[in-house]
Amino acid sequence: MKVHVFKDSQAVAKAAAMIFAAQMSEKPDSVLGLATGATPVETYKEIISLYNDGQIDFAKAHSYNLDEYIGLEPDHPQSYRYFMQEQLFNHINIDPQNTHVPSGIARDLAAVCAAYDAAIKSDGGIDLQLLGIGKNAHIGFNEPSDHFSKGTLVADLTESTINANAKFFDSADEMPRQAVSMGIASIMKSRKILLIALGEDKAKAISDMVNGPITPQVPASILQLHDNVIVLLDKAAASLL
Ligand code: GLP
């Protein structure tokens, strides 16, 4: 795990965007694993700015998002499909057909999960996976548990995550309690992983991920076993390292 600490969130975002630019120039048909949440918003802005400057071309890219809330239509303002359209896809030249966010509204969610893993595989696997991290060290929506998950799954959200994300909904009751999420094994298959974390709220999760034991109670700790992980932090997120 290579950990880099930057002076502020903007410096983190610029560094993360440069890693995307390098990936796309090395392999124009890259399969990108994308993340939602507050953390990557600035990174997506920097990526859009590089795209507008002609420094990244997404014409041949494919993307797979980590997760989606169960029960939210794609056009719900808090759905992760809507987030991706607004924050990134509408502003770059990725082919809409090549962008994938799991469905949270299909009747057969088990089929959605199986098809998602199969689609990633048939596109050749994820080249670069962007991750944020939850306060409880979840990645995607893989919450602390007594085991590491395997493929894409229907995940129950913990109180910690519900409390952290409820602020984005009009009322806490509207916040979904479940999500479709890539599993830990799906994430670990990515060739390169780029995890970004900002703010003091994430300092404990980052310290446990980097220096703690590898345990499903700290889902991100499994990344210690991956040999190509880059971690970009602002000073506050790195404060307990
Ligand atoms: C969310 C997402 C994760 C994200 C994390 C942190 O619930 N499922 O992919 O990394 O929680 O979110 P934020 O960046 O808003 O702190």
Coordinates of N, CA and C and ligand atoms in Angstrom, one line a residue:
M1 N 0.8 -1.2 0.0 CA 0.0 0.0 0.0 C 0.9 1.2 0.0
K2 N 0.7 2.1 -1.0 CA 1.5 3.3 -1.0 C 0.6 4.5 -0.6
V3 N 1.0 5.1 0.5 CA 0.2 6.2 1.1 C 0.9 7.5 0.8
H4 N 0.1 8.5 0.3 CA 0.6 9.8 0.0 C -0.3 10.8 0.7
V5 N 0.3 11.8 1.4 CA -0.5 12.8 2.2 C -0.3 14.1 1.5
F6 N -1.4 14.8 1.3 CA -1.4 16.1 0.6 C -1.9 17.2 1.6
K7 N -1.6 18.5 1.2 CA -2.0 19.5 2.1 C -3.5 19.8 2.2
D8 N -4.2 19.5 1.2 CA -5.7 19.7 1.3 C -6.4 18.8 0.3
S9 N -7.7 18.9 0.3 CA -8.6 18.1 -0.5 C -8.4 18.4 -2.0
Q10 N -8.1 19.6 -2.4 CA -7.9 19.9 -3.8 C -6.6 19.3 -4.3
A11 N -5.6 19.2 -3.5 CA -4.4 18.6 -3.9 C -4.6 17.1 -4.1
V12 N -5.4 16.5 -3.2 CA -5.7 15.1 -3.3 C -6.5 14.8 -4.7
A13 N -7.5 15.7 -4.9 CA -8.3 15.6 -6.2 C -7.4 15.7 -7.4
K14 N -6.5 16.6 -7.4 CA -5.6 16.8 -8.6 C -4.8 15.6 -8.8
A15 N -4.2 15.0 -7.7 CA -3.4 13.8 -7.8 C -4.2 12.6 -8.3
A16 N -5.4 12.5 -7.8 CA -6.3 11.4 -8.2 C -6.6 11.5 -9.7
A17 N -6.9 12.7 -10.1 CA -7.3 12.9 -11.5 C -6.1 12.6 -12.4
M18 N -4.9 12.9 -12.0 CA -3.7 12.6 -12.8 C -3.5 11.1 -12.9
I19 N -3.9 10.4 -11.9 CA -3.8 8.9 -12.0 C -4.8 8.4 -13.0
F20 N -6.0 9.0 -13.1 CA -7.0 8.6 -14.1 C -6.4 8.9 -15.5
A21 N -5.8 10.1 -15.6 CA -5.3 10.5 -16.9 C -4.2 9.6 -17.4
A22 N -3.3 9.2 -16.5 CA -2.3 8.3 -16.8 C -2.8 6.9 -17.3
Q23 N -3.8 6.5 -16.5 CA -4.5 5.2 -16.8 C -5.1 5.2 -18.2
M24 N -5.8 6.3 -18.5 CA -6.5 6.4 -19.8 C -5.5 6.5 -21.0
S25 N -4.4 7.2 -20.7 CA -3.5 7.3 -21.8 C -2.7 6.0 -22.0
E26 N -2.4 5.3 -21.0 CA -1.8 4.0 -21.1 C -2.7 3.0 -21.8
K27 N -4.0 3.0 -21.4 CA -4.9 2.0 -21.9 C -6.2 2.7 -22.3
P28 N -6.4 3.2 -23.5 CA -7.6 4.0 -23.8 C -8.9 3.2 -23.6
D29 N -8.9 1.9 -23.6 CA -10.2 1.1 -23.4 C -10.2 0.6 -22.0
S30 N -9.7 1.4 -21.1 CA -9.7 0.9 -19.6 C -11.1 0.7 -19.1
V31 N -11.2 -0.3 -18.2 CA -12.4 -0.5 -17.4 C -12.2 0.2 -16.1
L32 N -13.0 1.2 -15.8 CA -12.8 2.0 -14.6 C -13.9 1.6 -13.6
G33 N -13.5 1.4 -12.3 CA -14.4 1.2 -11.2 C -14.6 2.5 -10.5
L34 N -15.8 2.9 -10.4 CA -16.1 4.3 -9.9 C -16.8 4.3 -8.6
A35 N -16.7 5.4 -7.8 CA -17.3 5.5 -6.5 C -18.1 6.7 -6.4
T36 N -19.0 6.7 -5.4 CA -19.8 7.8 -5.1 C -19.5 8.4 -3.7
G37 N -20.4 9.2 -3.2 CA -20.1 9.8 -1.9 C -19.5 11.2 -2.1
A38 N -19.3 11.9 -0.9 CA -18.8 13.3 -1.0 C -17.4 13.3 -1.4
T39 N -16.6 12.3 -1.0 CA -15.2 12.3 -1.3 C -14.7 12.4 -2.7
P40 N -15.3 11.7 -3.7 CA -14.8 11.8 -5.0 C -15.3 13.0 -5.8
V41 N -16.2 13.8 -5.3 CA -16.8 14.9 -6.0 C -15.7 15.8 -6.6
E42 N -14.7 16.2 -5.8 CA -13.7 17.1 -6.3 C -12.8 16.5 -7.3
T43 N -12.6 15.2 -7.1 CA -11.7 14.4 -8.1 C -12.4 14.4 -9.5
Y44 N -13.8 14.2 -9.5 CA -14.5 14.2 -10.7 C -14.4 15.6 -11.4
K45 N -14.5 16.6 -10.6 CA -14.3 18.0 -11.2 C -13.0 18.1 -11.8
E46 N -11.9 17.6 -11.2 CA -10.6 17.7 -11.8 C -10.5 16.9 -13.0
I47 N -11.1 15.7 -13.0 CA -11.1 14.9 -14.2 C -11.8 15.6 -15.4
I48 N -13.0 16.2 -15.1 CA -13.7 17.0 -16.1 C -12.8 18.1 -16.7
S49 N -12.1 18.7 -15.8 CA -11.2 19.8 -16.2 C -10.1 19.3 -17.1
L50 N -9.5 18.2 -16.8 CA -8.5 17.6 -17.7 C -9.1 17.2 -19.0
Y51 N -10.4 16.7 -18.9 CA -11.1 16.3 -20.2 C -11.3 17.5 -21.0
N52 N -11.7 18.6 -20.4 CA -12.0 19.9 -21.2 C -10.7 20.4 -21.8
D53 N -9.6 20.1 -21.1 CA -8.3 20.6 -21.7 C -7.7 19.6 -22.7
G54 N -8.5 18.6 -23.0 CA -8.0 17.6 -24.0 C -7.0 16.6 -23.5
Q55 N -6.9 16.5 -22.2 CA -5.9 15.6 -21.6 C -6.4 14.2 -21.3
I56 N -7.7 14.0 -21.3 CA -8.2 12.6 -21.1 C -9.3 12.4 -22.2
D57 N -9.3 11.2 -22.7 CA -10.3 10.8 -23.7 C -11.0 9.5 -23.2
F58 N -12.3 9.6 -23.0 CA -13.0 8.4 -22.5 C -13.8 7.7 -23.5
A59 N -13.5 8.0 -24.8 CA -14.3 7.4 -25.9 C -14.4 5.9 -25.8
K60 N -13.3 5.3 -25.4 CA -13.3 3.8 -25.4 C -13.4 3.2 -24.0
A61 N -13.6 4.1 -23.0 CA -13.7 3.6 -21.6 C -15.0 2.9 -21.3
H62 N -14.9 2.0 -20.3 CA -16.1 1.3 -19.7 C -16.0 1.7 -18.2
S63 N -17.2 1.8 -17.6 CA -17.1 2.0 -16.2 C -18.2 1.1 -15.4
Y64 N -17.8 0.8 -14.2 CA -18.6 0.0 -13.3 C -18.6 0.7 -12.0
N65 N -19.8 1.1 -11.5 CA -19.8 1.7 -10.2 C -19.9 0.7 -9.1
L66 N -19.5 1.1 -7.9 CA -19.4 0.1 -6.8 C -20.8 -0.3 -6.3
D67 N -21.7 0.6 -6.3 CA -22.9 0.3 -5.6 C -24.1 1.1 -6.0
E68 N -25.3 0.7 -5.5 CA -26.5 1.5 -5.7 C -27.5 1.1 -4.6
Y69 N -28.2 2.2 -4.1 CA -29.3 1.9 -3.1 C -30.4 1.1 -3.7
I70 N -30.9 0.2 -2.9 CA -32.1 -0.6 -3.2 C -33.3 0.3 -3.0
G71 N -34.2 0.3 -4.1 CA -35.4 1.0 -4.0 C -35.4 2.4 -4.6
L72 N -34.3 2.9 -5.0 CA -34.2 4.2 -5.7 C -34.2 4.1 -7.2
E73 N -35.1 4.8 -7.8 CA -35.1 4.8 -9.3 C -33.8 5.5 -9.8
P74 N -33.4 5.2 -11.0 CA -32.2 5.9 -11.5 C -32.2 7.4 -11.5
D75 N -33.5 7.9 -11.6 CA -33.6 9.4 -11.7 C -33.9 10.0 -10.3
H76 N -33.8 9.2 -9.3 CA -33.9 9.8 -7.9 C -32.7 10.6 -7.6
P77 N -32.8 11.8 -7.1 CA -31.6 12.7 -6.9 C -30.6 12.1 -6.0
Q78 N -31.0 11.1 -5.1 CA -30.0 10.5 -4.2 C -29.5 9.1 -4.8
S79 N -30.0 8.7 -5.9 CA -29.5 7.5 -6.4 C -28.1 7.7 -6.9
Y80 N -27.3 6.6 -6.9 CA -25.9 6.7 -7.4 C -25.8 6.8 -8.9
R81 N -26.8 6.3 -9.6 CA -26.8 6.5 -11.1 C -27.0 8.0 -11.4
Y82 N -27.9 8.7 -10.6 CA -28.1 10.1 -10.8 C -26.8 10.9 -10.5
F83 N -26.2 10.5 -9.4 CA -25.0 11.2 -8.9 C -23.9 11.1 -10.0
M84 N -23.8 9.9 -10.6 CA -22.7 9.7 -11.6 C -23.0 10.6 -12.8
Q85 N -24.3 10.6 -13.3 CA -24.6 11.4 -14.4 C -24.3 12.9 -14.2
E86 N -24.7 13.4 -13.0 CA -24.5 14.8 -12.6 C -23.0 15.1 -12.4
Q87 N -22.3 14.3 -11.7 CA -21.0 14.6 -11.3 C -19.9 14.3 -12.3
L88 N -20.2 13.3 -13.2 CA -19.2 13.0 -14.2 C -19.7 12.7 -15.6
F89 N -20.6 11.7 -15.7 CA -20.8 11.2 -17.1 C -21.4 12.2 -18.1
N90 N -22.2 13.2 -17.6 CA -22.8 14.2 -18.5 C -21.8 15.2 -19.0
H91 N -20.6 15.1 -18.4 CA -19.5 16.2 -18.7 C -18.4 15.6 -19.5
I92 N -18.3 14.3 -19.8 CA -17.2 13.7 -20.5 C -17.7 12.9 -21.7
N93 N -16.8 12.4 -22.5 CA -17.3 11.7 -23.7 C -17.3 10.2 -23.5
I94 N -17.7 9.7 -22.3 CA -17.8 8.2 -22.2 C -19.2 7.9 -22.8
D95 N -19.2 6.7 -23.5 CA -20.4 6.3 -24.2 C -21.4 5.8 -23.1
P96 N -22.6 6.4 -23.0 CA -23.5 6.1 -22.0 C -23.8 4.5 -21.9
Q97 N -23.7 3.9 -23.1 CA -23.9 2.4 -23.1 C -22.8 1.7 -22.3
N98 N -21.7 2.3 -22.1 CA -20.5 1.7 -21.5 C -20.5 2.0 -20.0
T99 N -21.5 2.7 -19.5 CA -21.4 3.1 -18.0 C -22.4 2.1 -17.3
H100 N -21.9 1.6 -16.2 CA -22.8 0.6 -15.5 C -22.9 1.0 -14.0
V101 N -24.1 1.0 -13.6 CA -24.4 1.2 -12.1 C -25.4 0.1 -11.8
P102 N -25.2 -0.7 -10.8 CA -26.1 -1.8 -10.6 C -27.5 -1.3 -10.4
S103 N -28.5 -2.1 -10.8 CA -29.9 -1.6 -10.6 C -30.3 -1.9 -9.2
G104 N -30.9 -0.9 -8.6 CA -31.5 -1.1 -7.2 C -33.0 -1.3 -7.2
I105 N -33.6 -1.4 -8.4 CA -35.0 -1.5 -8.5 C -35.5 -2.8 -9.2
A106 N -34.6 -3.6 -9.7 CA -35.0 -4.8 -10.4 C -35.7 -5.8 -9.4
R107 N -36.6 -6.6 -10.0 CA -37.3 -7.5 -9.1 C -36.4 -8.6 -8.6
D108 N -35.5 -9.1 -9.5 CA -34.6 -10.2 -9.1 C -33.2 -9.6 -8.9
L109 N -33.0 -9.2 -7.6 CA -31.7 -8.6 -7.3 C -30.6 -9.6 -7.3
A110 N -30.9 -10.9 -7.0 CA -29.8 -11.9 -7.1 C -29.3 -12.0 -8.5
A111 N -30.2 -11.9 -9.5 CA -29.8 -11.9 -10.9 C -29.0 -10.7 -11.3
V112 N -29.4 -9.6 -10.7 CA -28.6 -8.3 -11.0 C -27.2 -8.5 -10.5
C113 N -27.0 -9.1 -9.3 CA -25.7 -9.2 -8.7 C -24.8 -10.2 -9.6
A114 N -25.4 -11.3 -10.0 CA -24.7 -12.3 -10.8 C -24.3 -11.7 -12.1
A115 N -25.2 -11.0 -12.7 CA -25.0 -10.4 -14.1 C -23.9 -9.3 -14.0
Y116 N -23.9 -8.6 -12.9 CA -22.9 -7.5 -12.7 C -21.5 -8.1 -12.7
D117 N -21.3 -9.1 -11.9 CA -19.9 -9.7 -11.9 C -19.6 -10.3 -13.3
A118 N -20.6 -10.9 -13.9 CA -20.3 -11.5 -15.2 C -19.9 -10.4 -16.3
A119 N -20.6 -9.3 -16.2 CA -20.4 -8.2 -17.1 C -18.9 -7.6 -16.9
I120 N -18.6 -7.5 -15.7 CA -17.2 -6.9 -15.4 C -16.2 -7.9 -16.0
K121 N -16.4 -9.2 -15.8 CA -15.5 -10.2 -16.3 C -15.4 -10.2 -17.8
S122 N -16.6 -10.1 -18.4 CA -16.6 -10.1 -19.9 C -16.0 -8.9 -20.5
D123 N -15.9 -7.8 -19.7 CA -15.2 -6.6 -20.2 C -13.7 -6.6 -19.9
G124 N -13.3 -7.7 -19.3 CA -11.9 -7.9 -19.1 C -11.4 -7.6 -17.6
G125 N -12.3 -7.3 -16.7 CA -12.0 -6.9 -15.4 C -11.6 -5.5 -15.2
I126 N -11.7 -5.0 -14.0 CA -11.5 -3.6 -13.7 C -10.0 -3.3 -13.7
D127 N -9.6 -2.2 -14.5 CA -8.2 -1.8 -14.5 C -7.8 -0.9 -13.3
L128 N -8.7 0.1 -13.1 CA -8.5 1.0 -12.0 C -9.7 1.2 -11.2
Q129 N -9.7 0.9 -9.9 CA -10.9 1.0 -9.1 C -10.7 2.2 -8.1
L130 N -11.6 3.2 -8.2 CA -11.6 4.3 -7.2 C -12.4 3.9 -6.0
L131 N -11.9 4.1 -4.8 CA -12.6 3.8 -3.6 C -12.6 5.1 -2.7
G132 N -13.7 5.2 -2.0 CA -13.7 6.1 -0.8 C -13.7 5.1 0.4
I133 N -13.9 5.6 1.6 CA -14.0 4.7 2.8 C -15.0 5.2 3.7
G134 N -15.8 4.3 4.3 CA -16.8 4.8 5.3 C -16.1 5.0 6.7
K135 N -16.8 5.7 7.6 CA -16.2 6.0 8.9 C -15.9 4.7 9.6
N136 N -16.7 3.6 9.3 CA -16.5 2.3 9.9 C -15.6 1.4 9.0
A137 N -14.9 2.1 8.1 CA -13.9 1.4 7.2 C -14.6 0.5 6.1
H138 N -15.9 0.8 5.9 CA -16.5 0.0 4.8 C -16.0 0.5 3.4
I139 N -15.9 -0.4 2.5 CA -15.6 0.0 1.1 C -16.8 -0.6 0.2
G140 N -17.2 0.2 -0.8 CA -18.4 0.0 -1.4 C -19.5 0.1 -0.3
F141 N -20.3 -0.9 -0.2 CA -21.2 -1.0 1.0 C -20.9 -2.3 1.7
N142 N -19.7 -2.7 1.7 CA -19.3 -3.9 2.5 C -19.0 -3.4 3.9
E143 N -20.0 -3.7 4.8 CA -19.9 -3.2 6.1 C -19.1 -4.1 7.0
P144 N -18.7 -3.7 8.2 CA -18.0 -4.6 9.1 C -18.8 -5.8 9.4
S145 N -18.2 -7.0 9.4 CA -18.9 -8.3 9.4 C -18.0 -9.3 10.0
D146 N -18.5 -10.6 10.1 CA -17.6 -11.6 10.6 C -17.0 -12.4 9.4
H147 N -17.2 -11.9 8.2 CA -16.6 -12.5 7.0 C -16.4 -11.5 5.9
F148 N -15.4 -11.8 5.0 CA -15.3 -10.9 3.9 C -16.3 -11.4 2.8
S149 N -17.0 -10.5 2.1 CA -17.9 -10.9 1.1 C -17.2 -11.3 -0.2
K150 N -17.9 -12.0 -1.0 CA -17.2 -12.4 -2.3 C -17.7 -11.5 -3.4
G151 N -18.6 -12.0 -4.3 CA -19.1 -11.2 -5.4 C -20.1 -10.1 -5.0
T152 N -20.6 -9.5 -6.1 CA -21.7 -8.5 -5.9 C -22.8 -9.0 -5.1
L153 N -23.3 -8.2 -4.1 CA -24.3 -8.8 -3.2 C -25.3 -7.7 -2.8
V154 N -26.4 -8.2 -2.2 CA -27.3 -7.3 -1.5 C -26.8 -7.1 -0.1
A155 N -26.5 -5.8 0.2 CA -25.9 -5.5 1.5 C -26.8 -4.8 2.4
D156 N -26.8 -5.2 3.7 CA -27.6 -4.5 4.7 C -26.7 -3.4 5.3
L157 N -27.2 -2.2 5.4 CA -26.4 -1.0 5.8 C -26.5 -1.0 7.4
T158 N -25.4 -0.6 7.9 CA -25.3 -0.5 9.4 C -25.8 0.9 9.9
E159 N -26.1 1.0 11.2 CA -26.5 2.3 11.7 C -25.6 3.4 11.4
S160 N -24.3 3.1 11.5 CA -23.2 4.1 11.3 C -23.4 4.7 9.9
T161 N -23.6 3.8 8.9 CA -23.7 4.3 7.5 C -25.0 5.0 7.3
I162 N -26.1 4.5 7.9 CA -27.4 5.1 7.7 C -27.3 6.5 8.3
N163 N -26.7 6.6 9.5 CA -26.5 8.0 10.1 C -25.7 8.9 9.3
A164 N -24.6 8.3 8.7 CA -23.7 9.2 7.9 C -24.3 9.7 6.6
N165 N -25.2 8.8 6.0 CA -25.7 9.2 4.7 C -27.1 9.8 4.7
A166 N -27.8 9.6 5.9 CA -29.2 10.1 6.0 C -29.3 11.6 5.7
K167 N -28.2 12.3 6.0 CA -28.2 13.8 5.8 C -28.5 14.2 4.3
F168 N -28.2 13.3 3.4 CA -28.5 13.6 2.0 C -30.0 13.5 1.6
F169 N -30.8 12.9 2.5 CA -32.2 12.7 2.2 C -33.0 13.7 3.0
D170 N -34.3 13.9 2.5 CA -35.1 14.9 3.2 C -35.4 14.4 4.7
S171 N -35.6 13.1 4.9 CA -35.7 12.6 6.2 C -35.0 11.3 6.3
A172 N -34.5 11.0 7.6 CA -33.8 9.7 7.8 C -34.6 8.5 7.3
D173 N -35.9 8.6 7.4 CA -36.7 7.4 7.0 C -36.6 7.1 5.5
E174 N -36.3 8.1 4.7 CA -36.2 7.9 3.3 C -34.9 7.2 2.9
M175 N -34.0 7.2 3.8 CA -32.7 6.6 3.5 C -32.8 5.1 3.4
P176 N -32.5 4.5 2.2 CA -32.6 3.1 2.1 C -31.8 2.3 3.1
R177 N -32.2 1.1 3.4 CA -31.5 0.3 4.4 C -30.6 -0.8 3.8
Q178 N -30.8 -0.9 2.5 CA -30.0 -1.9 1.7 C -29.5 -1.3 0.5
A179 N -28.4 -2.0 0.0 CA -27.8 -1.5 -1.3 C -27.3 -2.8 -2.1
V180 N -27.2 -2.6 -3.4 CA -26.4 -3.6 -4.2 C -25.0 -3.1 -4.2
S181 N -24.1 -4.0 -3.8 CA -22.7 -3.5 -3.8 C -21.7 -4.6 -4.3
M182 N -20.7 -4.1 -5.1 CA -19.7 -5.1 -5.4 C -19.2 -5.7 -4.1
G183 N -18.8 -6.9 -4.1 CA -18.3 -7.6 -2.9 C -16.8 -7.3 -2.8
I184 N -16.3 -7.7 -1.6 CA -14.8 -7.5 -1.4 C -14.0 -8.3 -2.4
A185 N -14.4 -9.5 -2.7 CA -13.6 -10.2 -3.7 C -13.6 -9.5 -5.1
S186 N -14.8 -9.0 -5.4 CA -14.9 -8.2 -6.7 C -13.9 -7.1 -6.7
I187 N -13.9 -6.3 -5.6 CA -13.0 -5.2 -5.5 C -11.6 -5.6 -5.6
M188 N -11.2 -6.7 -4.9 CA -9.8 -7.1 -4.8 C -9.3 -7.6 -6.2
K189 N -10.2 -8.0 -7.1 CA -9.8 -8.4 -8.4 C -9.3 -7.3 -9.3
S190 N -9.6 -6.0 -8.9 CA -9.1 -4.9 -9.7 C -7.6 -4.9 -9.8
R191 N -7.1 -4.5 -11.0 CA -5.7 -4.5 -11.2 C -5.0 -3.4 -10.3
K192 N -5.6 -2.3 -10.2 CA -5.1 -1.2 -9.5 C -6.2 -0.5 -8.6
I193 N -5.9 -0.2 -7.4 CA -6.9 0.4 -6.6 C -6.4 1.8 -6.1
L194 N -7.3 2.8 -6.2 CA -6.9 4.2 -5.7 C -8.0 4.5 -4.7
L195 N -7.5 4.6 -3.4 CA -8.4 5.0 -2.3 C -8.2 6.4 -1.9
I196 N -9.2 7.2 -1.8 CA -9.0 8.5 -1.3 C -9.9 8.8 -0.1
A197 N -9.3 9.5 0.9 CA -10.0 9.8 2.1 C -9.7 11.3 2.5
L198 N -10.7 11.9 3.0 CA -10.6 13.3 3.4 C -11.2 13.6 4.8
G199 N -10.5 14.3 5.6 CA -11.1 14.8 6.8 C -10.9 13.9 8.0
E200 N -11.0 14.5 9.2 CA -10.7 13.9 10.4 C -11.6 12.7 10.7
D201 N -12.8 12.8 10.2 CA -13.8 11.7 10.4 C -13.3 10.4 9.9
K202 N -12.4 10.4 9.0 CA -11.9 9.2 8.4 C -10.5 8.7 9.0
A203 N -10.0 9.5 9.9 CA -8.6 9.2 10.4 C -8.5 7.8 11.0
K204 N -9.5 7.5 11.8 CA -9.4 6.2 12.5 C -9.5 5.0 11.5
A205 N -10.5 5.2 10.6 CA -10.6 4.1 9.6 C -9.4 3.9 8.8
I206 N -8.7 5.0 8.5 CA -7.5 5.0 7.7 C -6.4 4.3 8.5
S207 N -6.3 4.7 9.7 CA -5.2 4.1 10.6 C -5.4 2.6 10.8
D208 N -6.7 2.2 11.0 CA -7.0 0.8 11.1 C -6.7 0.0 9.8
M209 N -7.1 0.7 8.7 CA -6.8 0.0 7.4 C -5.4 -0.2 7.1
V210 N -4.5 0.8 7.4 CA -3.1 0.8 7.0 C -2.3 0.0 8.1
N211 N -2.6 0.2 9.3 CA -1.7 -0.4 10.4 C -2.4 -1.5 11.2
G212 N -3.7 -1.7 11.1 CA -4.3 -2.7 12.0 C -4.3 -4.1 11.4
P213 N -4.9 -5.0 12.2 CA -4.9 -6.4 11.7 C -5.9 -6.5 10.5
I214 N -5.7 -7.5 9.6 CA -6.6 -7.7 8.5 C -7.8 -8.5 9.1
T215 N -8.9 -7.8 9.1 CA -10.1 -8.4 9.7 C -11.4 -7.9 9.0
P216 N -12.4 -8.8 8.8 CA -13.6 -8.3 8.2 C -14.4 -7.3 9.1
Q217 N -13.9 -7.1 10.3 CA -14.5 -6.0 11.1 C -14.0 -4.6 10.6
V218 N -12.9 -4.7 9.9 CA -12.4 -3.4 9.2 C -12.3 -3.8 7.7
P219 N -13.4 -3.7 7.0 CA -13.4 -4.2 5.6 C -12.2 -3.8 4.8
A220 N -11.8 -2.5 4.9 CA -10.8 -1.9 4.1 C -9.4 -2.5 4.4
S221 N -9.3 -3.2 5.5 CA -8.0 -3.8 5.9 C -7.5 -4.8 4.9
I222 N -8.5 -5.4 4.2 CA -8.1 -6.5 3.2 C -7.2 -5.9 2.1
L223 N -7.3 -4.6 2.0 CA -6.4 -4.0 0.9 C -5.0 -4.1 1.2
Q224 N -4.6 -4.5 2.4 CA -3.2 -4.8 2.7 C -2.7 -5.9 1.9
L225 N -3.6 -6.8 1.5 CA -3.2 -8.0 0.7 C -3.2 -7.8 -0.8
H226 N -3.5 -6.6 -1.2 CA -3.5 -6.3 -2.7 C -2.2 -5.6 -3.0
D227 N -1.5 -6.0 -4.1 CA -0.2 -5.4 -4.3 C -0.1 -4.1 -5.1
N228 N -1.3 -3.5 -5.5 CA -1.2 -2.3 -6.2 C -2.3 -1.3 -5.7
V229 N -2.1 -0.8 -4.5 CA -3.0 0.1 -3.9 C -2.3 1.4 -3.6
I230 N -3.0 2.5 -4.1 CA -2.5 3.8 -3.8 C -3.5 4.5 -3.0
V231 N -3.0 5.1 -1.8 CA -3.9 5.8 -0.9 C -3.6 7.3 -0.9
L232 N -4.5 8.1 -1.2 CA -4.3 9.6 -1.2 C -5.1 10.2 -0.1
L233 N -4.5 10.9 0.8 CA -5.1 11.5 1.9 C -4.8 13.0 2.1
D234 N -5.8 13.7 2.7 CA -5.4 15.0 3.2 C -4.8 14.9 4.6
K235 N -4.3 16.0 5.1 CA -3.6 15.9 6.4 C -4.5 15.3 7.5
A236 N -5.8 15.8 7.5 CA -6.7 15.4 8.6 C -6.9 13.9 8.5
A237 N -7.1 13.3 7.4 CA -7.4 11.9 7.3 C -6.2 11.1 7.6
A238 N -5.0 11.7 7.5 CA -3.7 11.0 7.8 C -3.3 11.2 9.3
S239 N -4.1 12.0 10.0 CA -3.6 12.4 11.3 C -3.3 11.4 12.4
L240 N -3.9 10.2 12.2 CA -3.6 9.1 13.2 C -2.6 8.1 12.6
L241 N -2.0 8.4 11.5 CA -1.0 7.4 11.0 C 0.4 7.6 11.6
Ligands
GLP1 C1 -20.8 5.6 1.0 C2 -20.4 4.7 -0.3 C3 -19.0 4.4 -0.3 C4 -18.2 5.7 0.1 C5 -18.5 5.9 1.6 C6 -17.9 7.2 2.1 O1 -21.9 5.2 1.7 N1 -21.1 3.5 -0.4 O2 -18.6 4.0 -1.6 O3 -16.9 5.6 -0.1 O4 -19.8 5.7 1.9 O5 -18.7 8.3 1.7 P1 -18.3 9.8 1.8 O6 -17.3 10.0 0.7 O7 -19.5 10.6 1.5 O8 -17.7 10.0 3.1

